[in-house]
Coordinates of C-alpha atoms and ligand atoms in Angstrom, one line a residue:
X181 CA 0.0 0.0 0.0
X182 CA 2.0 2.9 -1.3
X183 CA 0.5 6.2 0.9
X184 CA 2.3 9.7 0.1
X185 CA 1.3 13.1 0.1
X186 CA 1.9 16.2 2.1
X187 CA 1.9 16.0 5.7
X188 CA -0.6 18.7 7.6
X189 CA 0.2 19.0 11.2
X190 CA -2.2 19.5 14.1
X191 CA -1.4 19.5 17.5
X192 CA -2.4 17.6 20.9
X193 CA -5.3 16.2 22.0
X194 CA -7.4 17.2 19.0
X195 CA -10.7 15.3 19.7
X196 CA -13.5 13.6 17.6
X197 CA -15.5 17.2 17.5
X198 CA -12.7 18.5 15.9
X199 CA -12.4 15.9 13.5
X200 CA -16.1 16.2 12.5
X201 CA -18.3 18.7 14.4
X202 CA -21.5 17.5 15.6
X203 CA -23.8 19.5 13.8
X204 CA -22.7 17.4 10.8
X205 CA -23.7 14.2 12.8
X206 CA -26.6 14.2 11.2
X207 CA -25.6 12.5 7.5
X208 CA -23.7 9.2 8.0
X209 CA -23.0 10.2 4.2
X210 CA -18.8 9.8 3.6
X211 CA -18.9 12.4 1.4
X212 CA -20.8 15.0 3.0
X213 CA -18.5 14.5 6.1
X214 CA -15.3 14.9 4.3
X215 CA -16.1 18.2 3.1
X216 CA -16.0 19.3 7.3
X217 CA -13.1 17.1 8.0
X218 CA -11.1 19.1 10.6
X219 CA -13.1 22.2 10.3
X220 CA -13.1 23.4 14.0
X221 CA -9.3 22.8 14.1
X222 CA -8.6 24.5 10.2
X223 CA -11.6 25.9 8.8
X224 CA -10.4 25.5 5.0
X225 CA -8.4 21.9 5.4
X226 CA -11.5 20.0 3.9
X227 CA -10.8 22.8 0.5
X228 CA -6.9 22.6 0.9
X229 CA -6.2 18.8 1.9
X230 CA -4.9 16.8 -1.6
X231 CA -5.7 13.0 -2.0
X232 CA -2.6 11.0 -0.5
X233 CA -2.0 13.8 2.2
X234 CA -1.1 12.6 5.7
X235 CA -2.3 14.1 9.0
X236 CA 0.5 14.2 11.4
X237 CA -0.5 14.9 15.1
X238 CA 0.7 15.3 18.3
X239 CA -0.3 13.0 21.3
X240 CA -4.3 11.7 22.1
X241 CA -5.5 12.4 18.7
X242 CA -8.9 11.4 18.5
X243 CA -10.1 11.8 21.8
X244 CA -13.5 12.8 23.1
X245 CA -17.2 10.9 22.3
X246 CA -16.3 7.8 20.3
X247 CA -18.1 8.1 16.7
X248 CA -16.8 6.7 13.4
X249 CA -17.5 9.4 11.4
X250 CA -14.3 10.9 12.8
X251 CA -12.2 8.5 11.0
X252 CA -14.9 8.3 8.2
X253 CA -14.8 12.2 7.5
X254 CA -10.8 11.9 7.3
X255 CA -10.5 8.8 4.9
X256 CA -13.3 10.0 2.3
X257 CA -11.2 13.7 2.5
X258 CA -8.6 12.2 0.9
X259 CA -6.0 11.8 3.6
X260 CA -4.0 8.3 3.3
X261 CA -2.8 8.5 6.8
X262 CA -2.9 9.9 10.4
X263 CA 0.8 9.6 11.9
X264 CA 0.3 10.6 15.7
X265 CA 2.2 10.7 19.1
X266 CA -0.4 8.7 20.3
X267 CA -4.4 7.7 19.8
X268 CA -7.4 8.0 21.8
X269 CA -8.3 4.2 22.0
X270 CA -11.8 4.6 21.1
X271 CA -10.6 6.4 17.8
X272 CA -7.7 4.0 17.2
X273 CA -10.2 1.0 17.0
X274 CA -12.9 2.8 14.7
X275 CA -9.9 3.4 11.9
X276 CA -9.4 0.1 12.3
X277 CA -13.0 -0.4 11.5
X278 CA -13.7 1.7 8.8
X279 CA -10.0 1.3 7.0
X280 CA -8.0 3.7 7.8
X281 CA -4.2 3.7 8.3
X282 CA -3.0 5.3 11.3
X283 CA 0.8 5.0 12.5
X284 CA 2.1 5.6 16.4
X285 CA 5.7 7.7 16.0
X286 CA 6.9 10.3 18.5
X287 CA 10.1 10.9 16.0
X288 CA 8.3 11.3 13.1
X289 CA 5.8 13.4 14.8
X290 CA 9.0 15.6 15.9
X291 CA 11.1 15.3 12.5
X292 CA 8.5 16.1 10.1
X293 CA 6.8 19.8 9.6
X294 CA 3.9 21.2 7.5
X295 CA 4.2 20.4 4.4
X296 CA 6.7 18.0 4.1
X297 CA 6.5 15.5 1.5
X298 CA 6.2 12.4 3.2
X299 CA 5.3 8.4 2.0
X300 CA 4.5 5.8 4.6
X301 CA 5.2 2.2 4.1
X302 CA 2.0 1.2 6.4
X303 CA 3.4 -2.7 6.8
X304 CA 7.0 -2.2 7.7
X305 CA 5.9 1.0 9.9
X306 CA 8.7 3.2 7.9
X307 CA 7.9 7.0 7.6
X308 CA 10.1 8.9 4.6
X309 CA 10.3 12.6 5.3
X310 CA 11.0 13.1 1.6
X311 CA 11.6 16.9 1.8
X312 CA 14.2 16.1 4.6
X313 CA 15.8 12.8 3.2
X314 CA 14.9 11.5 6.8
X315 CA 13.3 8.0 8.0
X316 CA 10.9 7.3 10.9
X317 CA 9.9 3.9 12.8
X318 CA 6.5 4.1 13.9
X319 CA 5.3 0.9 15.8
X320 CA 4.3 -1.6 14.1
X321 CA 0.9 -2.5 13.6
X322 CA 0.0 -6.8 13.9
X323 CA -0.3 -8.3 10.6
X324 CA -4.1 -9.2 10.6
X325 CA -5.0 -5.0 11.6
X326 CA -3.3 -4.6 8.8
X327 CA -5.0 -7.0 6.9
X328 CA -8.4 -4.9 8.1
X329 CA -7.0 -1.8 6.9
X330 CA -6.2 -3.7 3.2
X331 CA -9.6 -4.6 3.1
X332 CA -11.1 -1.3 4.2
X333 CA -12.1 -2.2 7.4
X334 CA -13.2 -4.6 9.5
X335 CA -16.7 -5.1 7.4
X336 CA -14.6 -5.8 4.2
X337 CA -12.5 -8.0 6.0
X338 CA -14.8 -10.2 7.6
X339 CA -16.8 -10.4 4.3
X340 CA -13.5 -11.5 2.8
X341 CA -12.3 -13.8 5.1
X342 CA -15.9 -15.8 5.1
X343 CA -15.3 -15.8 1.3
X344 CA -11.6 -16.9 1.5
X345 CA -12.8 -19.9 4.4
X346 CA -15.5 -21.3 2.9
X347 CA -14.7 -24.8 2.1
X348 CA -16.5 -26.5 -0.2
X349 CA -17.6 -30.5 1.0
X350 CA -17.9 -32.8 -2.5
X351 CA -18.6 -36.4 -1.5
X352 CA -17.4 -38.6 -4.1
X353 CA -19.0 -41.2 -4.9
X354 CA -17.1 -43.6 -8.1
X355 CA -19.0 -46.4 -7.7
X356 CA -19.2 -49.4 -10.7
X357 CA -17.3 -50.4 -13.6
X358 CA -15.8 -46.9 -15.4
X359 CA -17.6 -45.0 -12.4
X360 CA -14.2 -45.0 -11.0
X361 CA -11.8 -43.7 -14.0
X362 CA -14.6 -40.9 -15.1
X363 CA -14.6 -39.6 -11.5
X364 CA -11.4 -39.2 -11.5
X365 CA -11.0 -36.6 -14.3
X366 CA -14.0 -34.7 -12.9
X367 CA -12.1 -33.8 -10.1
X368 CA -8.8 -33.2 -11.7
X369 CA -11.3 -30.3 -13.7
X370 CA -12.5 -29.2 -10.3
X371 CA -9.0 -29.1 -8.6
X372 CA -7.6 -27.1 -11.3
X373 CA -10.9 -24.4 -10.9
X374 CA -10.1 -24.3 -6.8
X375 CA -6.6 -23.6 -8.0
X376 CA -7.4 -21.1 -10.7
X377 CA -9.9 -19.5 -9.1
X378 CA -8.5 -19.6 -5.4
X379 CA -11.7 -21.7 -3.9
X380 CA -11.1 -24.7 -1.2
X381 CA -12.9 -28.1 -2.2
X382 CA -12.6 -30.7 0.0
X383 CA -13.1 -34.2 -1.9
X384 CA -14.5 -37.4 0.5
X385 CA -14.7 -40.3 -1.3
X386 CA -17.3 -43.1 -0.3
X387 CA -18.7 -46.6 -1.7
X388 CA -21.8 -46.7 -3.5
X389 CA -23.4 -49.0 -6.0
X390 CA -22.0 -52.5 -6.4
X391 CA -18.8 -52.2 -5.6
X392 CA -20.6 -50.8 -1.9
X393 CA -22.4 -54.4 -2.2
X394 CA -19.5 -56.5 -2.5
X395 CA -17.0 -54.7 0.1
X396 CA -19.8 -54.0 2.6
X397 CA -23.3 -56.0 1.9
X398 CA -25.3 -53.4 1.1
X399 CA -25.3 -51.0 -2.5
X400 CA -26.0 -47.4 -0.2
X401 CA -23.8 -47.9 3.1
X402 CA -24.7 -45.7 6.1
X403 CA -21.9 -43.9 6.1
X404 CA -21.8 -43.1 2.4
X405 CA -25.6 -41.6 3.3
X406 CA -24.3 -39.9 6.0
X407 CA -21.1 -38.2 3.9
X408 CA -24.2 -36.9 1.5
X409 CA -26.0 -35.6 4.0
X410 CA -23.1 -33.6 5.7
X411 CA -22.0 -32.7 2.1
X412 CA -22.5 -29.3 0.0
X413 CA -23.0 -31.6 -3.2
X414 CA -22.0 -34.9 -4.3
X415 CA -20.3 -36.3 -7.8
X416 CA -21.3 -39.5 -8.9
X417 CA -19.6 -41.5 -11.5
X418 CA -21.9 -44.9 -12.8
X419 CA -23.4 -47.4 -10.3
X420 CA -24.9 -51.0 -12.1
X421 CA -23.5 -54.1 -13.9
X422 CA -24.8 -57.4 -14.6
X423 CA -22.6 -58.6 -11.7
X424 CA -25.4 -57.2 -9.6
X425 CA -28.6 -57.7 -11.5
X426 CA -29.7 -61.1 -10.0
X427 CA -29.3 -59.8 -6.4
X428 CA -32.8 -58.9 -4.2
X429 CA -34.2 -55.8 -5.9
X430 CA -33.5 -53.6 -2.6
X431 CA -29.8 -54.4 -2.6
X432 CA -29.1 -54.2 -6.7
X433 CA -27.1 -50.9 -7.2
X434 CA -29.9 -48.7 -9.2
X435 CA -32.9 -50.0 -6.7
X436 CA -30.8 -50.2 -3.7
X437 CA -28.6 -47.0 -4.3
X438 CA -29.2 -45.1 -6.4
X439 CA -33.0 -44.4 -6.4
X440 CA -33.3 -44.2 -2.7
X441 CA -30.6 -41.8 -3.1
X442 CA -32.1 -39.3 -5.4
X443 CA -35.2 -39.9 -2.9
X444 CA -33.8 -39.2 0.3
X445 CA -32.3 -36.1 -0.6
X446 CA -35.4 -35.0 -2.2
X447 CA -33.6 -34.5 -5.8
X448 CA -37.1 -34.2 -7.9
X449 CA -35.5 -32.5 -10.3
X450 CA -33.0 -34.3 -13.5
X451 CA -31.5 -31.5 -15.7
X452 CA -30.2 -32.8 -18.8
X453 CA -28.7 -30.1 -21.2
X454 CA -27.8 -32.0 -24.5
X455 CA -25.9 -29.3 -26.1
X456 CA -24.1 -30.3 -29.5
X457 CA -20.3 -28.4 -29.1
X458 CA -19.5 -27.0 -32.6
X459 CA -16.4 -28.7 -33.1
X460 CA -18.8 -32.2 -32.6
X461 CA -21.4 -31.6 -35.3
X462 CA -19.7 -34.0 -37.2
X463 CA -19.7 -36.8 -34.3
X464 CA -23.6 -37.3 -34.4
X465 CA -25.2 -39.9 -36.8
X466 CA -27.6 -37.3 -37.7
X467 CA -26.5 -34.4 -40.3
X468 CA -24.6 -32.2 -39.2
X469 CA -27.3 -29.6 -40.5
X470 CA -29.7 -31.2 -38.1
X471 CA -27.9 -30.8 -35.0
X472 CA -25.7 -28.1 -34.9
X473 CA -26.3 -25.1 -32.4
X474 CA -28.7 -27.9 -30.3
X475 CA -28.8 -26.8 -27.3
X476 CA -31.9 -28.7 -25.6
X477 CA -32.5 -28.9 -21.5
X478 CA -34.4 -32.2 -20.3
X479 CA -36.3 -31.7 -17.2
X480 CA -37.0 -35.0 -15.9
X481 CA -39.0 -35.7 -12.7
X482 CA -37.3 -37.6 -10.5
X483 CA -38.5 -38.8 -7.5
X484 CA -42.2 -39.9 -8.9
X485 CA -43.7 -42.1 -11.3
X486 CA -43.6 -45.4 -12.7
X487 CA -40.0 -45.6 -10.6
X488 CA -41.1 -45.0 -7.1
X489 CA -45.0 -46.2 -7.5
X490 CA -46.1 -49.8 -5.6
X491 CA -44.5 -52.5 -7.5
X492 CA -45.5 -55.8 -7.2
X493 CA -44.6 -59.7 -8.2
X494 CA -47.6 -62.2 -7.8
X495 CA -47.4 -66.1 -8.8
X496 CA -50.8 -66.8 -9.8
X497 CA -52.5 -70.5 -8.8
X498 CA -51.9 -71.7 -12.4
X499 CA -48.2 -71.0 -12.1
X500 CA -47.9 -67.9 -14.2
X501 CA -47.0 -64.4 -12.7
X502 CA -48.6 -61.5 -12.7
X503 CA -46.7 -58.2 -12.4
X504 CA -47.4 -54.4 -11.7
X505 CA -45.6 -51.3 -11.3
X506 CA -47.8 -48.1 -10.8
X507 CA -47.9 -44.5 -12.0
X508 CA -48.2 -41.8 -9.7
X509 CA -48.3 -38.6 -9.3
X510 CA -49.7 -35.7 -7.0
X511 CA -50.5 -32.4 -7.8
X512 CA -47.6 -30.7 -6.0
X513 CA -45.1 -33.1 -7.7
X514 CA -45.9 -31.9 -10.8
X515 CA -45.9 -28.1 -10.3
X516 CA -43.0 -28.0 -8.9
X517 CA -41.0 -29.6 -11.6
X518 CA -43.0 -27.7 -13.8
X519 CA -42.3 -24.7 -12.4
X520 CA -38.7 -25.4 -12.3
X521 CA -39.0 -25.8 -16.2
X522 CA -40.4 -22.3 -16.8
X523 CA -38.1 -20.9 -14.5
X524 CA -35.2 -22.8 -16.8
X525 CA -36.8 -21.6 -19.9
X526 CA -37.3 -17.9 -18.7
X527 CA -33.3 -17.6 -18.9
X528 CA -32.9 -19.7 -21.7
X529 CA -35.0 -19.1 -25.4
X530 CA -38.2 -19.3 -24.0
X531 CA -39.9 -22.4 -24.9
X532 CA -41.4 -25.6 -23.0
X533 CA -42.8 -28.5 -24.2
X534 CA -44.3 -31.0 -22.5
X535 CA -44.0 -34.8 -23.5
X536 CA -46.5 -36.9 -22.3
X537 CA -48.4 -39.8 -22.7
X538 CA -51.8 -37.2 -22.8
X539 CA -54.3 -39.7 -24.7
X540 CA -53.8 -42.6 -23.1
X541 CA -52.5 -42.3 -19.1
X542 CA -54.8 -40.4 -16.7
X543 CA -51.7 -39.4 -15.1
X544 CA -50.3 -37.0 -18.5
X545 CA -54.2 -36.1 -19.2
X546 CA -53.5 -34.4 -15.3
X547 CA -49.9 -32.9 -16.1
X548 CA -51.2 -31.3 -18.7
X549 CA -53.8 -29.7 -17.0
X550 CA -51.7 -28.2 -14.4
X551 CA -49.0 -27.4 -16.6
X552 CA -51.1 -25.5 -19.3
X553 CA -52.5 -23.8 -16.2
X554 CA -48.7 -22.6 -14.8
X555 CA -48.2 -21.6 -18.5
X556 CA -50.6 -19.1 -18.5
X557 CA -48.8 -17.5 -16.1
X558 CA -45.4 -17.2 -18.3
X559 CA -47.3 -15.3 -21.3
X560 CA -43.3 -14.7 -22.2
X561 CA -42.7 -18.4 -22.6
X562 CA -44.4 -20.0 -26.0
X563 CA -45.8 -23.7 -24.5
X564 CA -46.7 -26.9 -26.3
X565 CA -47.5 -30.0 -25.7
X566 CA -46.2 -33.5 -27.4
X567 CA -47.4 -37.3 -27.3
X568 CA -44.2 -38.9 -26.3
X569 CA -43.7 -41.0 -29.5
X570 CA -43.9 -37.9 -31.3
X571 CA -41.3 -36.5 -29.4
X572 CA -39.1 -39.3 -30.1
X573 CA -39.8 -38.9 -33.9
X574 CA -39.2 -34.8 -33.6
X575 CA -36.2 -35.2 -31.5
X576 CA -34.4 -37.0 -34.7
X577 CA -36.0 -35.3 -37.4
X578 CA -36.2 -31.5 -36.0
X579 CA -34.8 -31.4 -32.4
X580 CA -34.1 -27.9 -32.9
X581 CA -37.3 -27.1 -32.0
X582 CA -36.9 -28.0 -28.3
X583 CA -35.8 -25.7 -26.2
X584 CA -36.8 -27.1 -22.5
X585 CA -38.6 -30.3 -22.6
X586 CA -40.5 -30.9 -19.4
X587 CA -41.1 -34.8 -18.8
X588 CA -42.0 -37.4 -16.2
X589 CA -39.4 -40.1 -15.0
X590 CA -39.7 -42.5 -17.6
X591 CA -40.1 -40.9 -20.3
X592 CA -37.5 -38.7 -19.1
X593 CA -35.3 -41.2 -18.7
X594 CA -35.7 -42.8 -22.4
X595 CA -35.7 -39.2 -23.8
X596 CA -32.7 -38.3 -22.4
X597 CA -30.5 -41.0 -23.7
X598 CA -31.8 -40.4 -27.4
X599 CA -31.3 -37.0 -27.0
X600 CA -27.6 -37.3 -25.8
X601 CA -27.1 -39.4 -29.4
X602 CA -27.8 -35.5 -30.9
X603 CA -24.6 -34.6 -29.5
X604 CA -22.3 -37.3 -30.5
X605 CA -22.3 -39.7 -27.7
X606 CA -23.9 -40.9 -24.7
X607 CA -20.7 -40.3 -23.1
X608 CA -21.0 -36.5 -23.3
X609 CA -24.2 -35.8 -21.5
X610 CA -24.2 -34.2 -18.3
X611 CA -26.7 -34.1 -15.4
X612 CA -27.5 -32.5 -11.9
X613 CA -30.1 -33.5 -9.9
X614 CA -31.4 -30.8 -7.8
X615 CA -34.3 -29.7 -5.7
X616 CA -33.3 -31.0 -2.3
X617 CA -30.6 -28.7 -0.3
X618 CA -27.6 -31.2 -1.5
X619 CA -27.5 -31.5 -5.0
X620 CA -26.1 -34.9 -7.0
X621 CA -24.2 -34.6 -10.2
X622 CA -23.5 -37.3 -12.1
X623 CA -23.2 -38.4 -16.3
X624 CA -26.3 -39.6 -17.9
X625 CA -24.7 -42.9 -19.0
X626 CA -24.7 -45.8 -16.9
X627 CA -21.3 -47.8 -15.7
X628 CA -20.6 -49.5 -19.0
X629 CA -18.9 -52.6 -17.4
X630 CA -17.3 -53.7 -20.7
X631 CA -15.0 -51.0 -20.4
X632 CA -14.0 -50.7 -17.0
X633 CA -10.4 -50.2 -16.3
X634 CA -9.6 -49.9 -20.3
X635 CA -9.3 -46.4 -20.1
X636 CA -11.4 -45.8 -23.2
X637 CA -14.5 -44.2 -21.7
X638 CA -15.0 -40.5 -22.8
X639 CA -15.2 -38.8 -19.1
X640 CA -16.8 -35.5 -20.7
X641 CA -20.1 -36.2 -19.2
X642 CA -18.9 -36.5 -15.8
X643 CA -16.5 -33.4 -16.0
X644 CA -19.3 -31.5 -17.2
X645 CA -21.3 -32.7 -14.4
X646 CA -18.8 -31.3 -12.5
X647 CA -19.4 -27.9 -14.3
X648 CA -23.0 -28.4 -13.1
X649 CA -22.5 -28.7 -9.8
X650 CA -20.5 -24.8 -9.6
X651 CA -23.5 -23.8 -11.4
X652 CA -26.5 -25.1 -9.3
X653 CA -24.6 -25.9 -6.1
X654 CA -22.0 -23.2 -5.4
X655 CA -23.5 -20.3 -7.7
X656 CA -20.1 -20.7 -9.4
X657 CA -21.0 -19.3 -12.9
X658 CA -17.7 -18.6 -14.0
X659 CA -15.9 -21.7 -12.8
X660 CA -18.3 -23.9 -14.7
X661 CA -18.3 -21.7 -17.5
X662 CA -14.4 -22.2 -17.5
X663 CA -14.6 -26.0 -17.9
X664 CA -17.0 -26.1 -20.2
X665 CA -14.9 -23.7 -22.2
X666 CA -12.5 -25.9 -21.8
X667 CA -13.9 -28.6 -23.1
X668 CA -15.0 -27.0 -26.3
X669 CA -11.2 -26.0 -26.9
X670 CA -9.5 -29.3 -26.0
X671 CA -12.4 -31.1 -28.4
X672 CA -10.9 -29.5 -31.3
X673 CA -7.6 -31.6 -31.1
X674 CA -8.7 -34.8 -28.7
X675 CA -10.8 -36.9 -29.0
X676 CA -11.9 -40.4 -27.2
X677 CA -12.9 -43.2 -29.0
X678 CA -16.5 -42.9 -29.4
X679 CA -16.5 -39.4 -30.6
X680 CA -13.2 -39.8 -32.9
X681 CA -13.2 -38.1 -36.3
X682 CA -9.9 -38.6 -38.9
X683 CA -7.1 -35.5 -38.2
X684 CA -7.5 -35.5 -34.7
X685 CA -5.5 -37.0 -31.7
X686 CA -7.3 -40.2 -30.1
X687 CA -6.5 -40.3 -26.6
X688 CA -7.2 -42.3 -23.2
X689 CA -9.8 -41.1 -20.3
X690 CA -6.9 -39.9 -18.4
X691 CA -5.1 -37.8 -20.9
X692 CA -8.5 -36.4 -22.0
X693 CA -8.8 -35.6 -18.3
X694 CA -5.4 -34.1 -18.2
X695 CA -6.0 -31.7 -20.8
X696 CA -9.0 -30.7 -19.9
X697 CA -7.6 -29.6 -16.5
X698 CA -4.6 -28.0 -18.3
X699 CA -6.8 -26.3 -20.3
X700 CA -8.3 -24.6 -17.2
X701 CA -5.1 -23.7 -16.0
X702 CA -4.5 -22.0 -19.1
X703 CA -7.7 -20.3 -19.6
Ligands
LIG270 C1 -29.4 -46.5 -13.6 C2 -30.8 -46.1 -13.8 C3 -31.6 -46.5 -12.6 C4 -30.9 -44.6 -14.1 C5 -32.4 -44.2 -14.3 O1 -33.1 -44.9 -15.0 O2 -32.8 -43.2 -13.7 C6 -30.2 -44.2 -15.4 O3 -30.6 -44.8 -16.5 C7 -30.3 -42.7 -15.5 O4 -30.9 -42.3 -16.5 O5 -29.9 -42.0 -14.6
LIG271 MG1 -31.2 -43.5 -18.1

């Protein structure tokens, strides 16, 4: 902090009513105090003072009825400095507060006269009398005061501190087959944000799915439920393999983890952007003319329907079975998502459409009802509505007509996955699941068993995930706009396997990782 100026010199005891009379105590505004700053002690300072001057005093300045304009009046005049004998305590503590530097020195006090031309290096405590070519020692002031003062007071500095010590909890969650090697580059993308961007995450990593089966017994351990819940968000990479299909429904990785895991934490809400990155239009088996620019947001429910309805198994006396899953829904369920939707599309270009299953299910003849209902409400937002087969047809042959697609589970669900084909691959659609106070981010794809451990998977899904979960979870706009910038950069020269065009470099799930973090770095 570089402060010089001319110094202006005021003797002892100069108290707070000097500093600011108290027929001015009525504005708290900086400004309008400044222009009385010292006026009972020199009626035309406030006109004569220069920005960088330096008040130098003798002992007790400051004293009198404690009020922070004192300090307040002084700092918005312009003056970078009060060098005194002494302080009144009162005073000394509200510059402190408010920011301004103040410096004990008997010498200086003695060696320097009006208008000297003085500079003050407020860390070390050295005065230069520059007119005289002399030095000063003032006392030194503790590091962390002078920390306050760098911030502009105490306010500034508290705000800054809670900023600087917020730690941000990510439970990790890797569980089956390339669950593990995806996760792994999502968090070299975050580390290399906390590093760019000087934030503190702190990583936990727990069993989930399967691979919480076989080392533990059960697919959605206690203490993996209990990281969650003391968590700010949680990254999940795959859970699910034919390893684990046979087992009792409860303890199979999707029914046993999974689901009661998006339940528990009240996560009714499945964003899935598909967005086609220009240097990919080529990747998707559609034209390129069809897809390029997509930029479509699946809003999936959740935590309802066919997946969480009574499900049952009967054997029947002539030894055949009979089965049932139900569809349910209540009115709140579906506002809220629905709401979420138009919310979504309000920032976005303005459009919902709602897939449904309308002339058949008694439960889509009711979303439409209440949906069409919120719409009126968004006279902003153009609304339609589409059979899901439809939808399925106009998703391959026009998808750029989608802007937000509101859906339930299932059909969520199957939508999702065909819309993540627009973009190139499965392996490059994100998703965060939100709506709860902990928000899970994890790729649309499943665990993909076949390729575990060969390093081939494309861990773009996940990493952008991880861009989701700044976004939604730690208001982070920047930071996940960083990796997804990322991303489109490093696409331009790597590729994995699945979205691999001829000219560009094929590389491994780690070394796309690796540049993507590097990228980061960079950016
Ligand atoms: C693994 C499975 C239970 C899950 C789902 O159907 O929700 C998955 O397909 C998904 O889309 O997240
Ligand atoms: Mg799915």
């Amino acid at each position: 902090m570089g402060l010089k100026g001319k110094a202006w010199k005021f003797g002892a005891d100069i108290d707070t009513d000097a500093i600011i009379p108290a027929r001015y105590l009525n504005t708290s505004d900086p400004v309008e105090l400044a222009k009385h700053c010292m006026e009972d002690a020199d009626t035309s300072f406030a006109q004569k003072v220069q920005p960088g001057d330096v008040i130098v005093a003798d002992k007790n300045f400051g004293c009198g009825s404690s009020r922070e304009h004192a300090p307040i009046s002084i700092k918005y005049a312009g003056v970078s400095c009060v060098i005194a004998k002494s302080f009144a305590r009162i005073f000394y503590r509200n510059a402190f507060n408010i920011g301004l530097p103040i410096l004990e020195s008997t010498e200086a006090v003695e060696g320097i006269d009006e208008g000297n031309e003085v500079s003050v290096n407020a860390e070390t405590g050295t005065i230069t009398n520059v007119t005289k070519g002399e030095t000063y020692q003032a006392t030194v002031v503790p590091p962390f005061m002078q920390q306050i003062i760098a911030a502009g007071g105490l306010i500034n500095y508290v705000a800054e501190r809670m900023k600087v010590k917020k730690m941000y909890k990510i439970a990790v969650l890797p569980g089956d087959g390339i669950g593990p090697e995806i996760t792994e580059q999502a968090l070299k993308a975050l580390k290399a944000v906390a590093e760019h961007f000087g934030h503190e995450f702190q990583f936990t990593e727990a069993l989930v799915g399967g691979a919480a089966y076989d080392a533990v017994g059960h697919p959605l351990p206690k203490e993996t439920l209990d990281l969650c819940y003391s968590s700010d968000a949680i990254l999940l990479g795959a859970v699910g393999g034919d390893k684990w299909a046979d087992l009792p429904p409860e303890l199979t990785p999707e029914r046993g983890a999974l689901l009661p895991l998006r339940k528990l934490l009240g996560l009714y809400a499945n964003l899935r952007p598909a967005v086609v990155f220009p240097a990919l239009a080529n990747a998707s088996t559609l034209k390129p003319e069809v897809v390029e620019g997509l930029d479509i947001m699946v809003v999936r429910e959740l935590t309802g329907g066919l997946y969480f309805g009574e499900k049952k198994r009967e054997d029947l006396p002539d030894g055949t079975v009979r089965v049932t899953d139900t569809l349910v829904y209540t009115t709140e369920e579906i506002v809220r998502i629905a709401r979420l939707a138009f919310e979504l599309a309000a920032k976005r270009r303005k459009k919902v459409t709602l897939v449904d299953k309308a002339n058949v299910l008694e439960s889509s003849r009711y979303w439409r009802e209440v949906v069409a209902n919120m719409a009126a409400e968004y006279p902003d937002i153009e609304f339609n509505t589409m059979y899901v087969d439809n939808a399925a047809m106009q998703l391959v042959k026009m998808p750029k007509q989608f802007d937000v697609i509101v859906t339930d589970n299932m059909f969520g669900d199957i939508l999702s996955d065909q819309a993540s084909q627009l973009t190139g691959s499965l392996g490059m659609l994100a998703s965060a699941s939100i709506g709860g106070k902990i928000g899970l981010y994890e790729p649309s794809h499943g665990s993909a068993p076949k390729y575990a451990g060969l390093k081939r998977a494309n861990p773009i899904a996940t990493v952008m995930s991880g861009a989701m979960l700044l976004r939604y979870s730690f208001d982070m706009e920047k930071e996940a706009k960083a990796i997804e910038d990322a991303v489109t950069e490093v696409l331009k020269k790597y590729r994995t396997r699945d979205i691999m065009e001829e000219g560009l470099q094929l590389v491994n799930t780690d070394e796309m990782g690796d540049r993507i973090a590097e990228q980061i770095l960079a950016g």
